[in-house]
CSV table of C-alpha atoms in Angstrom, one decimal:
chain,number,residue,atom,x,y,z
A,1,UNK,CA,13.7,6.4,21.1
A,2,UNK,CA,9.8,6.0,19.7
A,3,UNK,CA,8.0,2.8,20.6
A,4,UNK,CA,7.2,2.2,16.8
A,5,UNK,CA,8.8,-1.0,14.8
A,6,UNK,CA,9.8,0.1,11.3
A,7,UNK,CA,9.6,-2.9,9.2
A,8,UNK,CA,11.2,-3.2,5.6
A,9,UNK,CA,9.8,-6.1,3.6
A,10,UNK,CA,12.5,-6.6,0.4
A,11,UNK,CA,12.9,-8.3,-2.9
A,12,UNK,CA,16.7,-8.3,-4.8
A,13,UNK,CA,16.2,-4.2,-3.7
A,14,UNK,CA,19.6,-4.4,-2.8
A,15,UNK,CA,20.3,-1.8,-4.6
A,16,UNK,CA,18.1,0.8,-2.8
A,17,UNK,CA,17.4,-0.6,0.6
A,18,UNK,CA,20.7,1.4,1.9
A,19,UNK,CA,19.2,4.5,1.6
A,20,UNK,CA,16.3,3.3,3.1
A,21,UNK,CA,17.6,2.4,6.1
A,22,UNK,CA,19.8,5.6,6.5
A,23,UNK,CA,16.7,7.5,6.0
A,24,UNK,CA,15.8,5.5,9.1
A,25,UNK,CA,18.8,5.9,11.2
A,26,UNK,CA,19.2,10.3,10.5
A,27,UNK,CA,16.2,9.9,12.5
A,28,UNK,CA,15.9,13.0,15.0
A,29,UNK,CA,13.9,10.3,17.1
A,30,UNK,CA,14.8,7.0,16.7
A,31,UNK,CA,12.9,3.9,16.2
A,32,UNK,CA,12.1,1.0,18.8
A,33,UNK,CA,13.8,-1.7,15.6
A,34,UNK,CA,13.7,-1.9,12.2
A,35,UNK,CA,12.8,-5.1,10.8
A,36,UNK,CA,14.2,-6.2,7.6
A,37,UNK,CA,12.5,-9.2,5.7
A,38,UNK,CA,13.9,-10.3,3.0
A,39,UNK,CA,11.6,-12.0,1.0
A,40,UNK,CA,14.1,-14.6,-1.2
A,41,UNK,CA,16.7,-12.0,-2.7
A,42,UNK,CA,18.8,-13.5,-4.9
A,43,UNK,CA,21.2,-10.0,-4.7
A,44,UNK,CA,23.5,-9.0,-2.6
A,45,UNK,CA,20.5,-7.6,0.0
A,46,UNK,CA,21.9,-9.9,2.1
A,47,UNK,CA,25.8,-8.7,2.1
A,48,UNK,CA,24.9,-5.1,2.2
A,49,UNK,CA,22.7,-5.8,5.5
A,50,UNK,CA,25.4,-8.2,7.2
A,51,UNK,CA,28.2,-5.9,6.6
A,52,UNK,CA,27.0,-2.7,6.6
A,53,UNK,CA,24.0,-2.8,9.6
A,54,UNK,CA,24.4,-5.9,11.6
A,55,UNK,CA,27.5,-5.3,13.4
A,56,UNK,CA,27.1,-2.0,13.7
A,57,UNK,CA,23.4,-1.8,15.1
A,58,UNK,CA,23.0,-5.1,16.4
A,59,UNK,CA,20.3,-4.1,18.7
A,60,UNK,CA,18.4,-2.1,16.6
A,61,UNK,CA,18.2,-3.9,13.2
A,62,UNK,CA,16.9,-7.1,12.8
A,63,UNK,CA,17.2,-9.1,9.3
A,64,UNK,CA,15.0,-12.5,8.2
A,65,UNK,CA,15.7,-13.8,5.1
A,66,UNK,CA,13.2,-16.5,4.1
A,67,UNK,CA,11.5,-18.1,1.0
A,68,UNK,CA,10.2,-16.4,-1.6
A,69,UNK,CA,6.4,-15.8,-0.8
A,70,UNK,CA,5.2,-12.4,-1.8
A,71,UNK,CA,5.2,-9.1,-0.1
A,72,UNK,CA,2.7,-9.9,1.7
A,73,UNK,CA,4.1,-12.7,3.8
A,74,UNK,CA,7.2,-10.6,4.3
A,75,UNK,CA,5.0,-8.4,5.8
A,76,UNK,CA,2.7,-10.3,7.7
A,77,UNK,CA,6.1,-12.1,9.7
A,78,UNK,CA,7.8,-8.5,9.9
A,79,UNK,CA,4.5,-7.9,12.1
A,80,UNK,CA,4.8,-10.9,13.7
A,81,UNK,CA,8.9,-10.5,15.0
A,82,UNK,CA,7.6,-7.1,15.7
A,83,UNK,CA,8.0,-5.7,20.0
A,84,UNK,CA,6.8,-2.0,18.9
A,85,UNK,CA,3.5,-0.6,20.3
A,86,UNK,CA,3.2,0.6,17.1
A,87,UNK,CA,4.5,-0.5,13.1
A,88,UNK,CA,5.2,1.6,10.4
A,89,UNK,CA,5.7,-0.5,7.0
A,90,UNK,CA,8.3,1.1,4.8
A,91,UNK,CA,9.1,-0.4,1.3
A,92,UNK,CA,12.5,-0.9,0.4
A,93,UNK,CA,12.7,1.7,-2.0
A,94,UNK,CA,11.4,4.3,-0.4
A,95,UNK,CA,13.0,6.9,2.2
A,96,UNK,CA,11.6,8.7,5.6
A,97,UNK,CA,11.4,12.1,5.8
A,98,UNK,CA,14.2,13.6,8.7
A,99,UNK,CA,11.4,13.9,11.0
A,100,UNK,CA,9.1,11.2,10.7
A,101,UNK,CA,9.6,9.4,13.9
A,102,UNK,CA,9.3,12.3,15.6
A,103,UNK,CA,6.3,13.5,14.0
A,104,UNK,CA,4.4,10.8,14.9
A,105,UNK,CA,5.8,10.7,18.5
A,106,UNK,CA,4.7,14.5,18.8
A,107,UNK,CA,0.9,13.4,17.5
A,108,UNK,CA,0.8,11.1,19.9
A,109,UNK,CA,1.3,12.4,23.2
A,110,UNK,CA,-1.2,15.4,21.7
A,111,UNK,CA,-3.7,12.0,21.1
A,112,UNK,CA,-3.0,9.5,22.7
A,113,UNK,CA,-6.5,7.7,21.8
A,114,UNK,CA,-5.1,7.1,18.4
A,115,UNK,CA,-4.6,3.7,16.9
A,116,UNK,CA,-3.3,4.8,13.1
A,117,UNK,CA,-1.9,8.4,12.1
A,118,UNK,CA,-1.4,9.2,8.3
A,119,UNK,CA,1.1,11.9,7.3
A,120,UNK,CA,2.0,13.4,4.0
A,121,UNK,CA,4.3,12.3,1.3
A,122,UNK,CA,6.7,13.7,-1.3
A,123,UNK,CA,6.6,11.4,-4.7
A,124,UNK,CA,10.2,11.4,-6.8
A,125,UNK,CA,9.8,10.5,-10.1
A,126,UNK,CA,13.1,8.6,-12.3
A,127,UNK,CA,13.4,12.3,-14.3
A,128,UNK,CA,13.8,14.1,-10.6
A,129,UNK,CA,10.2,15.9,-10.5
A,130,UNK,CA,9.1,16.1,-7.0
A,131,UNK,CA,5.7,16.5,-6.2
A,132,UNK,CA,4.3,17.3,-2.1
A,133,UNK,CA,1.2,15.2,-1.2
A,134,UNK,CA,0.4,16.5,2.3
A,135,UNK,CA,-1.8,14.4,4.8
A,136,UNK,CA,-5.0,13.6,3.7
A,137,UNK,CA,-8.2,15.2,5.1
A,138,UNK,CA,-9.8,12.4,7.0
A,139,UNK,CA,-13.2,12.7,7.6
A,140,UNK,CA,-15.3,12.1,11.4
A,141,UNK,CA,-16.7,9.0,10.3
A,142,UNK,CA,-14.4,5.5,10.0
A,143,UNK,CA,-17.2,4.0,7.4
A,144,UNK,CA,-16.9,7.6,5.0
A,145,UNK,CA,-13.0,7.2,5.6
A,146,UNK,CA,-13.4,3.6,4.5
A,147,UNK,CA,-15.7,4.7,1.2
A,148,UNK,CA,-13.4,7.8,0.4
A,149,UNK,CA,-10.2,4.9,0.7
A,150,UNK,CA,-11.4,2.3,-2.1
A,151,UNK,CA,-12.9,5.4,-4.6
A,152,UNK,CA,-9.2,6.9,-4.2
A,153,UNK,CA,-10.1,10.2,-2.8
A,154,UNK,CA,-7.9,9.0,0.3
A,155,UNK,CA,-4.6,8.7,-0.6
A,156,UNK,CA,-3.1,6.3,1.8
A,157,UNK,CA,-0.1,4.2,1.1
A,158,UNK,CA,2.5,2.4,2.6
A,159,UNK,CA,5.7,4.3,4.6
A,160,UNK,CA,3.3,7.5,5.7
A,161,UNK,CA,1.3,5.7,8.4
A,162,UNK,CA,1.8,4.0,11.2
A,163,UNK,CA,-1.0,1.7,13.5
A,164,UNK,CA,-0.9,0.0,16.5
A,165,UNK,CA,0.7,-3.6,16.1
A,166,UNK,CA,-2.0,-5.1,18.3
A,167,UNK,CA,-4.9,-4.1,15.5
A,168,UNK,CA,-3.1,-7.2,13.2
A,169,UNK,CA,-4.2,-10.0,15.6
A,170,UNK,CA,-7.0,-10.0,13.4
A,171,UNK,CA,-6.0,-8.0,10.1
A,172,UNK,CA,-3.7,-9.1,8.1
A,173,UNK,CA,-2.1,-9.4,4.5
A,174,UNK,CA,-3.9,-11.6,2.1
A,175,UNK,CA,-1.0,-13.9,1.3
A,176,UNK,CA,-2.4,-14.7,-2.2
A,177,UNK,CA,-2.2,-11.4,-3.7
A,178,UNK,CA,1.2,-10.7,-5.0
A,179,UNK,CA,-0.1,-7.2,-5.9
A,180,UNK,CA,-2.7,-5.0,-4.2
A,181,UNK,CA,-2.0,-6.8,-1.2
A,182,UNK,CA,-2.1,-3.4,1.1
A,183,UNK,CA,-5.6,-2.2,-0.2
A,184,UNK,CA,-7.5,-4.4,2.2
A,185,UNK,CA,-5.1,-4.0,5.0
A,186,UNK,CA,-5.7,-0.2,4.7
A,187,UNK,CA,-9.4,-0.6,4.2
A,188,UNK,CA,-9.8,-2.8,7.0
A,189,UNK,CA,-7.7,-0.3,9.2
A,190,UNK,CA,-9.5,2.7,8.1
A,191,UNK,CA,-13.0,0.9,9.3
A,192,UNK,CA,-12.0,-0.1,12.4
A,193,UNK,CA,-9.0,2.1,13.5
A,194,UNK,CA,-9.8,6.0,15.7
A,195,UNK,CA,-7.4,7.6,12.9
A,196,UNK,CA,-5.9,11.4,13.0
A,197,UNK,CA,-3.8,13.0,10.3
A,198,UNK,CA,-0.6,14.4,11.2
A,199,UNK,CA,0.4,17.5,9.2
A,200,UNK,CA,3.8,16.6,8.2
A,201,UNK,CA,5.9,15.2,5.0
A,202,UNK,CA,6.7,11.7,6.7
A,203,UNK,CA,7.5,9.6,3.6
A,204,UNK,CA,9.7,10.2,0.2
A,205,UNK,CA,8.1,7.5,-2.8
A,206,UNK,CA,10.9,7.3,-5.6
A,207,UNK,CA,9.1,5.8,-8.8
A,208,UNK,CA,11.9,3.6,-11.0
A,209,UNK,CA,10.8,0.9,-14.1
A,210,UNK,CA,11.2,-1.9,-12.1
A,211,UNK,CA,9.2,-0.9,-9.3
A,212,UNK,CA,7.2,-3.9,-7.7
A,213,UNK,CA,4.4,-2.1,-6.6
A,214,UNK,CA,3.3,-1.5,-10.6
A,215,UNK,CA,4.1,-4.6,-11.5
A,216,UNK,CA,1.6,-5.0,-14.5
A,217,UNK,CA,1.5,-9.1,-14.4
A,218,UNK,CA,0.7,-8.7,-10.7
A,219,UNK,CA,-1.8,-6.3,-10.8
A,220,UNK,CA,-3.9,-8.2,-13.5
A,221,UNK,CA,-3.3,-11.7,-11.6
A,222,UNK,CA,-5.0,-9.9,-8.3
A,223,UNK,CA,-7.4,-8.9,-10.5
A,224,UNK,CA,-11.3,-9.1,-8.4
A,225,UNK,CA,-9.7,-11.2,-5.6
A,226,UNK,CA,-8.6,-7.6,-4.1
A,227,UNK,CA,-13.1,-7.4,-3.7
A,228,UNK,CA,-12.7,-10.4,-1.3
A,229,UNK,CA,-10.1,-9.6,0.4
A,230,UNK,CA,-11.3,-6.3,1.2
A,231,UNK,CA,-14.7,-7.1,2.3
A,232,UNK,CA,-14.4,-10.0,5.0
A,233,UNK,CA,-17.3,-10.5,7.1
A,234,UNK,CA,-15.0,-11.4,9.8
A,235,UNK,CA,-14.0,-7.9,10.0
A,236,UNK,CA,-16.2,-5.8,8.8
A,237,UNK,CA,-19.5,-4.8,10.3
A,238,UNK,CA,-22.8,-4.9,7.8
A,239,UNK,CA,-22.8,-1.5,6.8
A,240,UNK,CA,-19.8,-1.9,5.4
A,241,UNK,CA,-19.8,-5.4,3.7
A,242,UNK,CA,-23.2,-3.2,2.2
A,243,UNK,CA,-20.3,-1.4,-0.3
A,244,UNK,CA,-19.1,-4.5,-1.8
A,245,UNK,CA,-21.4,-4.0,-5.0
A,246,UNK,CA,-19.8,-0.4,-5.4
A,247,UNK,CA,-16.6,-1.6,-5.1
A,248,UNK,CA,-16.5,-4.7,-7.1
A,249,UNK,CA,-18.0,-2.2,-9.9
A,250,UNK,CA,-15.2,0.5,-9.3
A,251,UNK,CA,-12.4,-2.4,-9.2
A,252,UNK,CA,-13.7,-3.6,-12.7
A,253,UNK,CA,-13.6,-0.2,-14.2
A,254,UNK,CA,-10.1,0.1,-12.7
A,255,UNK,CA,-9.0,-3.3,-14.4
A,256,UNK,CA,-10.7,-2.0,-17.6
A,257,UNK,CA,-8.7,1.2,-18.2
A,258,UNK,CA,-5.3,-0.4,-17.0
A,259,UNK,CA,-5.9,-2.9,-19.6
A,260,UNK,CA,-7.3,-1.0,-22.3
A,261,UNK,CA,-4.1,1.4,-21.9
A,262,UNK,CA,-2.0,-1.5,-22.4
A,263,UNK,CA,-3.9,-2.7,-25.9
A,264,UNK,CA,-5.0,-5.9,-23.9
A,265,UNK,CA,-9.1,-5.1,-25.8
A,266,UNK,CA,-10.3,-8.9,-25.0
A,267,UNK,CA,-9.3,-8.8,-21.4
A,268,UNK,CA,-10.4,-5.0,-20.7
A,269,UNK,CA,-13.7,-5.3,-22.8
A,270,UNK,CA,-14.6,-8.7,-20.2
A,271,UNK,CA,-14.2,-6.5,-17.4
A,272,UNK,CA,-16.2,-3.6,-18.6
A,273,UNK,CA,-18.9,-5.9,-19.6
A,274,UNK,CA,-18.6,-7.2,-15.5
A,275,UNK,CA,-19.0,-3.6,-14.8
A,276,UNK,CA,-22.1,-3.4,-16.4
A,277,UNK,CA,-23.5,-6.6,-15.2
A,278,UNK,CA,-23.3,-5.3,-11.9
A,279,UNK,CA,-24.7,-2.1,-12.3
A,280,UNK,CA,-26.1,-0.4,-15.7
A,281,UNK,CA,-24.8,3.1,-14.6
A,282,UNK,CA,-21.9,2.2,-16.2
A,283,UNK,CA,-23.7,2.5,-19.8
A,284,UNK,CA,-24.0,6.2,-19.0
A,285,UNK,CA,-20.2,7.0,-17.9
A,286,UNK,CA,-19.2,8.3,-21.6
A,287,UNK,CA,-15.6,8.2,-21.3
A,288,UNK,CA,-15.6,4.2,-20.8
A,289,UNK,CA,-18.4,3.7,-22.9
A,290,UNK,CA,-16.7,5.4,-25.7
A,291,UNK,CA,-13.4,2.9,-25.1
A,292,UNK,CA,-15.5,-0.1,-25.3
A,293,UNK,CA,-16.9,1.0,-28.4
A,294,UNK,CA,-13.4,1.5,-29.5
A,295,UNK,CA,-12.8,-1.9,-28.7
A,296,UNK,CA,-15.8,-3.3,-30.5
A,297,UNK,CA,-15.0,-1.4,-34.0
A,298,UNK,CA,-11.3,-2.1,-33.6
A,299,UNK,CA,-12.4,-6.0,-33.1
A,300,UNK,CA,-15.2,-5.5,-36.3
A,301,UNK,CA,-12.3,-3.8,-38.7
């Protein structure tokens, strides 16, 4: 058995948590607990966990049901019931690879300095197409790790890490985000956490249409709030908080072209025209200039 608390925030995922928590318990090493939150389910989450889990692994599987709040606050609490040196965050519809626990057991006792290790993961998408990430090349520095993290050339993402349990005394979820809620978490973590990559599969994403974690609404309502969040002066040192500009740019851009690829022209062209505020580079990037003068002809015809 691992020292490392797996914990399962959940929303009406009754449906799919099963398999996650088998993929959890076919284990070759097993887990300290696994923590199930249940953020408000109106489903039968709750049934499946009584009948199926609770009296059968009474000691090893722990579940919370509480008022709806946001994944965030599911998580936040599955931290706080949490007795693992370590926590590995696993979304309720996702799977572990076979050999996840032990992956990370194996890494550790190679280095043992190690506060956060990131592994690979294998994306399953509705049609069945299966596409292998493996672990991310980390580089030596925590503040390029940090940069390479919020321009997404570090894919990080919940289920293929795991981090010591005593680094959320002072990180933790913004509450008020009901989307994007793990981009400052991992940000924050990357800045301040000695991180190695372990070179194994750890983590299994299956993408559906009712998938939380795209949740359009969400994303749009979390909108530049994600900037604060991110860059807390409580956290981060000031070579750091020195990349806010960048990123409040790149986060408008992001906004931009998720809007304009939903027809939403008014709300995208407002963020574009943020973009540019902030820095005028963003004249000269062609392919969102020519979108905004799309926008501006569609609104003139």
């Amino acid at each position: 058995m691992s020292d490392i608390s797996v914990v399962i925030p959940t929303y009406n995922y009754g449906h799919y948590i099963e398999q996650a928590i088998r993929s959890i318990l076919n284990q070759t090493v097993l887990p300290k607990e696994i923590i199930v939150i249940d953020d408000g389910s109106t489903d039968n989450t709750e049934t499946i966990i009584s009948e199926n889990y609770l009296t059968r692994e009474p000691h090893r599987i722990i579940y919370v049901k509480k008022s709806n709040g946001g994944a965030a606050s599911a998580r936040n609490l599955g931290i706080k019931k949490a007795k693992g040196e370590f926590v590995l965050m696993l979304d309720a519809d996702d799977q572990l690879a076979p050999h996840s626990i032990e992956a990370f057991t194996d890494q550790l006792k190679k280095t043992p300095w190690a506060e956060m290790q990131v592994g690979g993961s294998l994306s399953v998408k509705a049609s069945g197409e299966k596409k292998h990430r493996p672990a991310p090349l980390l580089n030596k520095s925590s503040l390029d790790n940090f940069k390479a993290f919020l321009n997404k050339e570090l894919s990080i993402s919940h289920g293929k890490f795991i981090v010591k349990r005593s680094k959320f005394d002072r990180i933790q979820y913004p509450e008020h985000l009901r989307s994007n809620e793990d981009i400052s978490v991992i940000a924050q973590l990357l800045a301040t956490c000695r991180t190695v990559r372990v070179d194994a599969t750890i983590v299994a994403y299956f993408h559906h249409n009712d998938s939380l974690r795209y949740h359009h609404s969400y994303i749009e309502k979390a909108g530049l709030s994600v900037v604060d969040a991110v860059f807390d002066p409580q956290i981060l040192p000031d070579e750091y908080l020195a990349l806010r500009s960048r990123f409040y740019v790149h986060r408008c851009l992001s906004l931009f072209r998720r809007l304009y690829k939903t027809g939403e022209y008014k709300k995208a062209e407002s963020y574009f025209r943020l973009a540019a505020g902030q820095s005028s580079s963003v004249l000269f990037n062609l392919k969102f200039l020519l979108r905004f003068l799309r926008i501006k002809l569609l609104a003139y015809f």
